[in-house]
mmCIF file of C-alpha atoms in Angstrom:
data_model
loop_
_atom_site.group_PDB
_atom_site.id
_atom_site.type_symbol
_atom_site.label_atom_id
_atom_site.label_comp_id
_atom_site.label_asym_id
_atom_site.label_seq_id
_atom_site.Cartn_x
_atom_site.Cartn_y
_atom_site.Cartn_z
ATOM 1 C CA MET J 16 115.048 75.809 104.584
ATOM 2 C CA THR J 17 113.257 72.756 103.222
ATOM 3 C CA ASN J 18 109.916 74.116 104.471
ATOM 4 C CA PHE J 19 110.034 76.849 101.821
ATOM 5 C CA GLU J 20 110.423 74.783 98.644
ATOM 6 C CA LYS J 21 108.426 77.082 96.322
ATOM 7 C CA ILE J 22 110.344 80.237 97.152
ATOM 8 C CA ARG J 23 113.822 79.309 98.411
ATOM 9 C CA PHE J 24 117.142 79.719 96.618
ATOM 10 C CA TYR J 25 119.595 76.857 96.105
ATOM 11 C CA GLU J 26 121.383 75.172 98.969
ATOM 12 C CA ASP J 27 125.119 74.739 98.438
ATOM 13 C CA PRO J 28 125.016 71.031 97.398
ATOM 14 C CA GLU J 29 122.606 71.988 94.576
ATOM 15 C CA VAL J 30 124.887 74.630 93.062
ATOM 16 C CA GLN J 31 127.284 72.479 91.033
ATOM 17 C CA PRO J 32 124.591 70.173 89.545
ATOM 18 C CA ALA J 33 122.546 73.228 88.499
ATOM 19 C CA LEU J 34 125.581 74.848 86.882
ATOM 20 C CA GLN J 35 126.468 71.696 84.975
ATOM 21 C CA GLN J 36 122.886 71.387 83.730
ATOM 22 C CA TYR J 37 122.797 74.942 82.348
ATOM 23 C CA ILE J 38 126.403 75.733 81.413
ATOM 24 C CA LYS J 39 125.667 75.117 77.713
ATOM 25 C CA HIS J 40 122.615 77.417 77.666
ATOM 26 C CA PRO J 41 123.259 80.233 75.131
ATOM 27 C CA MET J 42 122.423 83.030 77.600
ATOM 28 C CA ILE J 43 124.560 81.528 80.372
ATOM 29 C CA ARG J 44 127.414 81.117 77.891
ATOM 30 C CA ALA J 45 126.960 84.728 76.779
ATOM 31 C CA LEU J 46 127.146 85.902 80.408
ATOM 32 C CA LEU J 47 130.326 83.895 81.024
ATOM 33 C CA VAL J 48 132.017 85.117 77.825
ATOM 34 C CA PHE J 49 131.046 88.710 78.721
ATOM 35 C CA THR J 50 132.488 88.243 82.222
ATOM 36 C CA PHE J 51 135.684 86.501 81.147
ATOM 37 C CA PRO J 52 136.460 87.819 77.638
ATOM 38 C CA ASP J 53 140.137 86.838 77.798
ATOM 39 C CA LYS J 54 139.608 83.249 78.939
ATOM 40 C CA SER J 55 139.173 80.139 76.828
ATOM 41 C CA SER J 56 136.141 77.851 77.106
ATOM 42 C CA GLU J 57 138.259 75.391 79.077
ATOM 43 C CA GLU J 58 139.361 78.100 81.532
ATOM 44 C CA ILE J 59 135.761 79.289 82.005
ATOM 45 C CA GLU J 60 134.559 75.737 82.601
ATOM 46 C CA LYS J 61 137.307 75.292 85.203
ATOM 47 C CA ILE J 62 136.037 78.381 87.079
ATOM 48 C CA ILE J 63 132.506 76.974 86.997
ATOM 49 C CA SER J 64 133.694 73.558 88.192
ATOM 50 C CA GLU J 65 135.188 75.251 91.272
ATOM 51 C CA CYS J 66 131.850 76.768 92.336
ATOM 52 C CA HIS J 67 130.569 74.473 95.087
ATOM 53 C CA SER J 68 128.520 77.041 96.999
ATOM 54 C CA ILE J 69 126.491 80.165 96.369
ATOM 55 C CA LYS J 70 129.316 82.205 97.852
ATOM 56 C CA ASP J 71 131.724 80.628 95.358
ATOM 57 C CA PHE J 72 129.445 81.480 92.442
ATOM 58 C CA GLN J 73 128.787 85.012 93.670
ATOM 59 C CA THR J 74 132.448 85.852 94.246
ATOM 60 C CA LYS J 75 134.059 83.940 91.351
ATOM 61 C CA VAL J 76 131.432 84.797 88.711
ATOM 62 C CA ILE J 77 128.654 87.283 89.581
ATOM 63 C CA TYR J 78 130.899 89.822 91.327
ATOM 64 C CA GLN J 79 133.182 89.730 88.270
ATOM 65 C CA SER J 80 130.127 90.121 85.989
ATOM 66 C CA ILE J 81 128.896 93.191 87.864
ATOM 67 C CA ARG J 82 132.364 94.733 87.833
ATOM 68 C CA LYS J 83 132.458 94.205 84.050
ATOM 69 C CA VAL J 84 128.990 95.805 83.709
ATOM 70 C CA LEU J 85 130.211 98.813 85.700
ATOM 71 C CA GLU J 86 133.357 99.060 83.593
ATOM 72 C CA LYS J 87 131.441 99.017 80.302
ATOM 73 C CA SER J 88 128.296 101.000 81.140
ATOM 74 C CA SER J 89 129.022 103.382 84.018
ATOM 75 C CA GLU J 90 131.474 105.930 85.325
ATOM 76 C CA GLY J 91 131.890 103.975 88.537
ATOM 77 C CA LEU J 92 130.190 102.901 91.749
ATOM 78 C CA THR J 93 130.683 104.680 95.055
ATOM 79 C CA TYR J 94 129.019 104.002 98.382
ATOM 80 C CA SER J 95 128.789 105.405 101.889
ATOM 81 C CA GLY J 96 127.375 104.520 105.306
ATOM 82 C CA PHE J 97 128.450 100.875 105.365
ATOM 83 C CA GLU J 98 131.267 101.599 107.786
ATOM 84 C CA GLY J 99 128.610 101.927 110.498
ATOM 85 C CA LEU J 100 127.547 98.271 110.125
ATOM 86 C CA GLU J 101 128.970 95.241 111.959
ATOM 87 C CA LYS J 102 130.748 92.634 109.822
ATOM 88 C CA ASP J 103 129.222 89.598 111.565
ATOM 89 C CA GLN J 104 125.663 90.931 111.785
ATOM 90 C CA SER J 105 122.709 90.350 109.470
ATOM 91 C CA TYR J 106 120.541 93.301 108.421
ATOM 92 C CA LEU J 107 117.288 93.869 106.574
ATOM 93 C CA PHE J 108 118.127 96.352 103.823
ATOM 94 C CA ILE J 109 115.025 98.166 102.549
ATOM 95 C CA SER J 110 115.848 100.261 99.504
ATOM 96 C CA ASN J 111 114.355 102.266 96.717
ATOM 97 C CA HIS J 112 114.006 100.275 93.508
ATOM 98 C CA ARG J 113 115.109 101.526 90.096
ATOM 99 C CA ASP J 114 116.593 98.521 88.279
ATOM 100 C CA ILE J 115 115.239 94.951 88.257
ATOM 101 C CA LEU J 116 118.534 93.147 88.901
ATOM 102 C CA LEU J 117 121.248 95.755 89.377
ATOM 103 C CA ASP J 118 119.929 97.324 92.590
ATOM 104 C CA THR J 119 120.535 94.248 94.696
ATOM 105 C CA SER J 120 123.632 93.180 92.709
ATOM 106 C CA LEU J 121 125.326 96.534 93.300
ATOM 107 C CA LEU J 122 124.385 96.474 96.979
ATOM 108 C CA ASN J 123 126.041 93.065 97.262
ATOM 109 C CA CYS J 124 129.140 94.470 95.530
ATOM 110 C CA ALA J 125 129.374 97.101 98.241
ATOM 111 C CA LEU J 126 128.755 94.564 101.024
ATOM 112 C CA TYR J 127 131.374 92.166 99.621
ATOM 113 C CA GLU J 128 133.992 94.887 99.283
ATOM 114 C CA GLN J 129 133.286 96.047 102.840
ATOM 115 C CA GLY J 130 133.540 92.511 104.264
ATOM 116 C CA LEU J 131 129.870 92.509 105.300
ATOM 117 C CA ILE J 132 127.333 89.676 105.018
ATOM 118 C CA MET J 133 125.825 89.651 101.526
ATOM 119 C CA THR J 134 122.072 89.494 101.099
ATOM 120 C CA ALA J 135 119.405 87.061 100.160
ATOM 121 C CA SER J 136 117.155 89.147 97.943
ATOM 122 C CA ALA J 137 113.455 89.178 97.128
ATOM 123 C CA ILE J 138 112.472 88.944 93.455
ATOM 124 C CA GLY J 139 109.021 88.697 91.898
ATOM 125 C CA ASP J 140 108.404 85.286 90.322
ATOM 126 C CA ASN J 141 107.033 87.123 87.271
ATOM 127 C CA LEU J 142 110.577 88.325 86.529
ATOM 128 C CA VAL J 143 112.130 84.869 86.308
ATOM 129 C CA GLN J 144 109.783 83.051 83.949
ATOM 130 C CA LYS J 145 112.662 82.127 81.643
ATOM 131 C CA PRO J 146 114.452 79.009 82.992
ATOM 132 C CA PHE J 147 117.946 80.514 82.797
ATOM 133 C CA LEU J 148 116.804 83.607 84.744
ATOM 134 C CA LEU J 149 115.291 81.390 87.444
ATOM 135 C CA LEU J 150 118.574 79.474 87.599
ATOM 136 C CA LEU J 151 120.643 82.639 87.924
ATOM 137 C CA SER J 152 118.307 84.033 90.573
ATOM 138 C CA LYS J 153 118.488 80.877 92.716
ATOM 139 C CA LEU J 154 122.274 80.754 92.286
ATOM 140 C CA ASN J 155 122.467 84.380 93.355
ATOM 141 C CA ARG J 156 120.529 83.839 96.597
ATOM 142 C CA ASN J 157 117.241 85.296 95.347
ATOM 143 C CA PHE J 158 114.027 84.053 96.913
ATOM 144 C CA LEU J 159 110.697 84.326 95.139
ATOM 145 C CA VAL J 160 107.816 86.650 95.906
ATOM 146 C CA GLN J 161 104.746 85.059 94.345
ATOM 147 C CA ARG J 162 102.632 87.403 92.220
ATOM 148 C CA GLY J 163 99.172 87.196 90.678
ATOM 149 C CA LEU J 164 97.551 85.186 93.463
ATOM 150 C CA GLY J 165 93.986 85.400 94.760
ATOM 151 C CA PRO J 166 93.316 86.996 98.177
ATOM 152 C CA ARG J 167 93.434 83.738 100.186
ATOM 153 C CA GLU J 168 96.556 82.456 98.416
ATOM 154 C CA MET J 169 98.184 85.871 98.736
ATOM 155 C CA LEU J 170 97.675 85.881 102.514
ATOM 156 C CA LYS J 171 99.189 82.408 102.836
ATOM 157 C CA SER J 172 102.083 83.349 100.548
ATOM 158 C CA SER J 173 102.768 86.541 102.558
ATOM 159 C CA GLN J 174 102.841 84.583 105.817
ATOM 160 C CA GLU J 175 105.303 82.082 104.346
ATOM 161 C CA LEU J 176 107.467 84.876 102.946
ATOM 162 C CA SER J 177 107.497 86.672 106.302
ATOM 163 C CA GLU J 178 108.556 83.493 108.143
ATOM 164 C CA TYR J 179 111.239 82.802 105.545
ATOM 165 C CA ILE J 180 112.730 86.278 105.919
ATOM 166 C CA LYS J 181 112.667 85.921 109.712
ATOM 167 C CA ASN J 182 114.410 82.542 109.398
ATOM 168 C CA LEU J 183 117.123 84.005 107.169
ATOM 169 C CA LEU J 184 117.777 87.008 109.406
ATOM 170 C CA LEU J 185 117.568 85.484 112.861
ATOM 171 C CA LYS J 186 118.455 81.794 112.395
ATOM 172 C CA GLU J 187 120.729 81.768 109.347
ATOM 173 C CA ASN J 188 122.335 85.155 110.163
ATOM 174 C CA ARG J 189 121.818 86.071 106.496
ATOM 175 C CA SER J 190 121.165 89.673 105.496
ATOM 176 C CA VAL J 191 118.087 90.294 103.344
ATOM 177 C CA TRP J 192 117.293 92.895 100.667
ATOM 178 C CA MET J 193 113.774 94.034 99.900
ATOM 179 C CA ALA J 194 112.512 96.857 97.752
ATOM 180 C CA GLN J 195 110.390 99.454 99.549
ATOM 181 C CA ARG J 196 107.550 98.728 97.133
ATOM 182 C CA GLU J 197 106.293 96.140 94.669
ATOM 183 C CA GLY J 198 107.858 96.864 91.298
ATOM 184 C CA ARG J 199 110.308 99.580 90.353
ATOM 185 C CA THR J 200 109.713 103.247 90.980
ATOM 186 C CA LYS J 201 108.942 104.578 87.508
ATOM 187 C CA ASP J 202 108.530 108.298 88.273
ATOM 188 C CA GLY J 203 111.506 108.844 90.610
ATOM 189 C CA ASN J 204 109.202 109.305 93.600
ATOM 190 C CA ASP J 205 110.525 106.793 96.154
ATOM 191 C CA ILE J 206 107.660 105.849 98.493
ATOM 192 C CA THR J 207 107.480 102.837 100.846
ATOM 193 C CA GLN J 208 104.361 100.712 100.577
ATOM 194 C CA GLN J 209 102.803 99.862 103.933
ATOM 195 C CA GLY J 210 102.011 96.404 102.575
ATOM 196 C CA VAL J 211 105.735 95.547 102.574
ATOM 197 C CA LEU J 212 105.984 96.357 106.287
ATOM 198 C CA LYS J 213 102.705 94.589 107.032
ATOM 199 C CA MET J 214 104.075 91.427 105.418
ATOM 200 C CA LEU J 215 107.307 91.649 107.425
ATOM 201 C CA ALA J 216 105.345 92.053 110.672
ATOM 202 C CA MET J 217 103.405 88.809 110.124
ATOM 203 C CA ALA J 218 106.286 86.811 111.622
ATOM 204 C CA LYS J 219 106.622 88.905 114.799
ATOM 205 C CA GLY J 220 104.860 86.351 117.008
ATOM 206 C CA LYS J 221 104.065 87.781 120.444
ATOM 207 C CA LYS J 222 106.502 90.662 120.096
ATOM 208 C CA SER J 223 105.322 94.190 119.382
ATOM 209 C CA ILE J 224 106.070 95.552 115.904
ATOM 210 C CA ALA J 225 108.673 97.913 117.393
ATOM 211 C CA GLU J 226 110.408 95.036 119.202
ATOM 212 C CA TYR J 227 110.444 92.797 116.142
ATOM 213 C CA PHE J 228 111.506 95.481 113.678
ATOM 214 C CA SER J 229 114.374 96.491 115.964
ATOM 215 C CA GLU J 230 115.402 92.828 116.275
ATOM 216 C CA ILE J 231 115.668 92.333 112.489
ATOM 217 C CA LYS J 232 117.727 95.550 112.192
ATOM 218 C CA ILE J 233 116.183 97.546 109.329
ATOM 219 C CA VAL J 234 118.633 99.646 107.314
ATOM 220 C CA PRO J 235 117.148 102.130 104.790
ATOM 221 C CA VAL J 236 119.250 102.183 101.602
ATOM 222 C CA ASP J 237 119.093 104.411 98.561
ATOM 223 C CA ILE J 238 120.542 103.620 95.162
ATOM 224 C CA SER J 239 121.097 106.568 92.862
ATOM 225 C CA TYR J 240 121.905 106.322 89.141
ATOM 226 C CA GLU J 241 123.040 109.482 87.335
ATOM 227 C CA PHE J 242 121.162 108.252 84.263
ATOM 228 C CA ASP J 243 118.482 105.578 84.118
ATOM 229 C CA PRO J 244 119.129 103.470 80.999
ATOM 230 C CA THR J 245 115.553 102.203 81.222
ATOM 231 C CA ASP J 246 113.971 105.658 81.525
ATOM 232 C CA VAL J 247 112.436 105.550 78.037
ATOM 233 C CA LEU J 248 111.154 101.996 78.682
ATOM 234 C CA LYS J 249 109.294 103.258 81.753
ATOM 235 C CA MET J 250 107.528 106.026 79.860
ATOM 236 C CA PRO J 251 104.561 104.018 78.427
ATOM 237 C CA GLU J 252 103.503 102.905 81.922
ATOM 238 C CA ILE J 253 103.970 106.409 83.338
ATOM 239 C CA MET J 254 101.921 107.935 80.518
ATOM 240 C CA ALA J 255 99.141 105.357 80.893
ATOM 241 C CA LYS J 256 98.910 106.149 84.598
ATOM 242 C CA ARG J 257 98.769 109.894 83.977
ATOM 243 C CA MET J 258 96.114 109.396 81.293
ATOM 244 C CA GLU J 259 94.199 107.137 83.739
ATOM 245 C CA GLU J 260 94.423 104.232 81.319
ATOM 246 C CA THR J 261 95.031 100.558 82.079
ATOM 247 C CA TYR J 262 98.603 99.549 81.319
ATOM 248 C CA VAL J 263 99.366 96.043 80.033
ATOM 249 C CA LYS J 264 102.975 94.848 79.844
ATOM 250 C CA THR J 265 104.306 93.447 76.583
ATOM 251 C CA ALA J 266 105.554 89.846 76.511
ATOM 252 C CA ASN J 267 109.304 90.549 76.833
ATOM 253 C CA GLU J 268 109.119 93.897 78.618
ATOM 254 C CA ASP J 269 110.780 92.799 81.873
ATOM 255 C CA PHE J 270 113.541 90.912 80.058
ATOM 256 C CA ASN J 271 114.227 93.934 77.829
ATOM 257 C CA SER J 272 114.410 96.119 80.947
ATOM 258 C CA ILE J 273 116.893 93.708 82.555
ATOM 259 C CA MET J 274 119.153 93.780 79.488
ATOM 260 C CA LYS J 275 118.891 97.546 78.965
ATOM 261 C CA GLY J 276 119.468 98.160 82.685
ATOM 262 C CA ALA J 277 122.645 96.071 82.613
ATOM 263 C CA LEU J 278 124.159 97.322 79.362
ATOM 264 C CA GLY J 279 122.821 100.893 79.003
ATOM 265 C CA ASN J 280 124.771 103.969 80.132
ATOM 266 C CA LYS J 281 124.232 104.750 83.809
ATOM 267 C CA GLY J 282 126.800 107.477 84.389
ATOM 268 C CA ARG J 283 127.821 107.539 88.045
ATOM 269 C CA ILE J 284 126.146 105.361 90.687
ATOM 270 C CA HIS J 285 126.039 105.851 94.446
ATOM 271 C CA ILE J 286 124.628 103.643 97.193
ATOM 272 C CA SER J 287 124.022 105.129 100.626
ATOM 273 C CA ALA J 288 123.281 102.990 103.687
ATOM 274 C CA GLY J 289 121.440 104.756 106.477
ATOM 275 C CA GLU J 290 121.614 103.991 110.166
ATOM 276 C CA VAL J 291 119.774 100.992 111.608
ATOM 277 C CA LEU J 292 116.285 101.982 112.782
ATOM 278 C CA SER J 293 116.774 101.953 116.545
ATOM 279 C CA LYS J 294 114.520 100.343 119.118
ATOM 280 C CA GLU J 295 114.132 103.729 120.826
ATOM 281 C CA THR J 296 112.925 105.380 117.613
ATOM 282 C CA LEU J 297 110.545 102.561 116.729
ATOM 283 C CA THR J 298 109.165 102.337 120.288
ATOM 284 C CA GLY J 299 108.651 106.101 120.316
ATOM 285 C CA ILE J 300 106.614 105.861 117.126
ATOM 286 C CA GLU J 301 104.634 102.888 118.459
ATOM 287 C CA GLU J 302 103.699 104.781 121.636
ATOM 288 C CA LYS J 303 102.293 107.676 119.602
ATOM 289 C CA GLU J 304 100.125 105.719 117.169
ATOM 290 C CA ASN J 305 96.668 104.351 117.979
ATOM 291 C CA SER J 306 96.387 101.598 115.350
ATOM 292 C CA VAL J 307 98.583 99.127 113.500
ATOM 293 C CA ASN J 308 97.884 100.900 110.196
ATOM 294 C CA ASP J 309 98.907 104.258 111.654
ATOM 295 C CA LEU J 310 102.059 102.677 113.100
ATOM 296 C CA LEU J 311 103.034 101.066 109.790
ATOM 297 C CA LYS J 312 102.367 104.328 107.954
ATOM 298 C CA ALA J 313 104.579 106.211 110.426
ATOM 299 C CA ILE J 314 107.410 103.683 110.003
ATOM 300 C CA ALA J 315 107.007 103.820 106.213
ATOM 301 C CA ASP J 316 107.213 107.627 106.397
ATOM 302 C CA LEU J 317 110.394 107.334 108.484
ATOM 303 C CA ILE J 318 111.991 105.019 105.921
ATOM 304 C CA ASP J 319 110.967 107.431 103.144
ATOM 305 C CA ARG J 320 112.611 110.339 104.937
ATOM 306 C CA LYS J 321 115.832 108.355 105.339
ATOM 307 C CA ILE J 322 115.900 107.193 101.702
ATOM 308 C CA GLN J 323 114.883 110.541 100.217
ATOM 309 C CA GLY J 324 117.182 112.479 102.543
ATOM 310 C CA ASN J 325 120.272 110.371 101.796
ATOM 311 C CA TYR J 326 119.667 110.177 98.042
ATOM 312 C CA LYS J 327 122.742 111.258 96.060
ATOM 313 C CA LEU J 328 121.620 114.006 93.686
ATOM 314 C CA TRP J 329 123.423 114.331 90.348
ATOM 315 C CA PRO J 330 123.565 117.232 87.862
ATOM 316 C CA SER J 331 120.911 115.379 85.817
ATOM 317 C CA ASN J 332 118.470 115.679 88.744
ATOM 318 C CA TYR J 333 119.066 119.405 89.199
ATOM 319 C CA ILE J 334 118.916 120.101 85.444
ATOM 320 C CA ALA J 335 115.579 118.265 85.149
ATOM 321 C CA CYS J 336 114.217 120.230 88.098
ATOM 322 C CA ASP J 337 115.194 123.557 86.518
ATOM 323 C CA LEU J 338 113.827 122.574 83.097
ATOM 324 C CA LEU J 339 110.601 121.462 84.757
ATOM 325 C CA ASN J 340 110.200 124.803 86.508
ATOM 326 C CA ASN J 341 111.663 126.853 83.637
ATOM 327 C CA ASN J 342 114.219 128.528 85.899
ATOM 328 C CA GLU J 343 117.915 128.310 86.819
ATOM 329 C CA GLU J 344 117.542 127.897 90.574
ATOM 330 C CA HIS J 345 120.104 125.077 90.715
ATOM 331 C CA SER J 346 122.430 126.280 87.950
ATOM 332 C CA SER J 347 125.422 126.467 90.309
ATOM 333 C CA LEU J 348 125.208 122.666 90.664
ATOM 334 C CA TYR J 349 125.745 121.803 86.992
ATOM 335 C CA THR J 350 127.625 123.116 83.965
ATOM 336 C CA LEU J 351 126.234 124.423 80.699
ATOM 337 C CA LYS J 352 127.805 121.417 78.951
ATOM 338 C CA GLN J 353 125.986 119.011 81.293
ATOM 339 C CA LYS J 354 122.725 120.841 80.656
ATOM 340 C CA ARG J 355 123.116 120.600 76.884
ATOM 341 C CA GLN J 356 123.955 116.893 77.147
ATOM 342 C CA PHE J 357 120.815 116.271 79.210
ATOM 343 C CA GLU J 358 118.675 118.267 76.771
ATOM 344 C CA ARG J 359 120.029 116.144 73.886
ATOM 345 C CA ARG J 360 119.170 113.016 75.889
ATOM 346 C CA LEU J 361 115.657 114.374 76.404
ATOM 347 C CA THR J 362 115.029 115.192 72.735
ATOM 348 C CA ARG J 363 116.392 111.814 71.568
ATOM 349 C CA ARG J 364 114.248 109.763 73.937
ATOM 350 C CA ILE J 365 110.767 111.305 73.875
ATOM 351 C CA ASP J 366 108.353 113.306 71.736
ATOM 352 C CA PHE J 367 109.420 116.853 72.568
ATOM 353 C CA LYS J 368 106.129 118.224 71.185
ATOM 354 C CA ASN J 369 104.103 116.270 73.755
ATOM 355 C CA SER J 370 104.099 118.493 76.857
ATOM 356 C CA LEU J 371 102.743 115.750 79.140
ATOM 357 C CA GLU J 372 105.477 113.373 78.011
ATOM 358 C CA VAL J 373 108.159 116.018 78.549
ATOM 359 C CA ASN J 374 106.736 116.805 81.989
ATOM 360 C CA SER J 375 106.653 113.106 82.933
ATOM 361 C CA TYR J 376 110.223 112.474 81.785
ATOM 362 C CA LEU J 377 111.559 115.498 83.651
ATOM 363 C CA LEU J 378 109.710 114.495 86.832
ATOM 364 C CA MET J 379 111.424 111.092 86.730
ATOM 365 C CA TYR J 380 114.742 112.888 87.335
ATOM 366 C CA ALA J 381 113.429 115.906 89.261
ATOM 367 C CA ASN J 382 111.366 114.153 91.946
ATOM 368 C CA PRO J 383 114.401 113.218 94.089
ATOM 369 C CA VAL J 384 115.310 116.924 94.240
ATOM 370 C CA ILE J 385 111.719 117.948 94.996
ATOM 371 C CA ASN J 386 111.449 115.352 97.789
ATOM 372 C CA GLN J 387 114.792 116.216 99.350
ATOM 373 C CA GLU J 388 114.090 119.962 99.321
ATOM 374 C CA ALA J 389 110.654 119.345 100.873
ATOM 375 C CA LEU J 390 112.385 117.440 103.690
ATOM 376 C CA ASP J 391 114.834 120.286 104.199
ATOM 377 C CA GLU J 392 111.970 122.789 104.402
ATOM 378 C CA SER J 393 110.142 120.646 106.985
ATOM 379 C CA LYS J 394 113.211 120.784 109.253
ATOM 380 C CA VAL J 395 113.259 124.590 109.285
#
């Protein structure tokens, strides 16, 4: 991995020195105290001293941290579809993206509990500007996607990233997680960007895209939160987009989203793993399309159908859809109490007199229903 110095995560011999360097950092200490509230400083330091690999750190610390997050801020994590995956195989998990850190952390929880290979995960370098966040990301097997580059640098960076992902999947037998798009979905409308697939295809060599994509075993994954604790934080960007205004992030916006995403109420959470995109399916698509762009669009559409179709819909999604359309079409799928709770959430979080803001907030929760029902209609 030494060819990928700017973007790689830690190698195992680097883990203990990095931990010892940062163990006194206030935010690292806060994480450890949160994770192990009943242990003394000496006991916590003993746990850290026993972490000699990324796997040690992930299983002894991060897995425990995520379980504590779930205990304090959710009504539990469930998952499905992982039983169809092989325990000794690496996969490329492409998922929707709702939370900066939790999406991949929760996926790794599911993989660990199912005895499957945990992922190396892509993260934008803009999200780890604080030294302790960079440390945690590299300890948690995150590799960096470089942002804000010029066209020539971006091309070179994409080629390096593509080769690195190929190396992880096919040489290291390490699963990889990537979001289906750059940045989180703010409006609940989960759409795969062709650019993600184009980047992945850069490392295909002489193989066709269908051959290479079948070799790296793409698994569409959807992560569904009953409530998005960062929903109100996403509203300014959504509103700017709808008003056709330029949106500029505030200095600590991403960090605030990370903290709110971890500690805010999420209700129930479900992760669904789809089937591996088969060589037959991908070859069939490739034979139909006349250009690389058309092929990538068709594969992106396929991934969208899998993610949108498998998405676990909660009462909050159906309630938002009915409020949006001012009807009770889905009323059999939620209770009056759940509807009143959601309406209170709505009135507490946004300006109820601003119809565009209300519409935008409701769409954030309703779009998964709209997309899934559109898929169902297309099958008829």
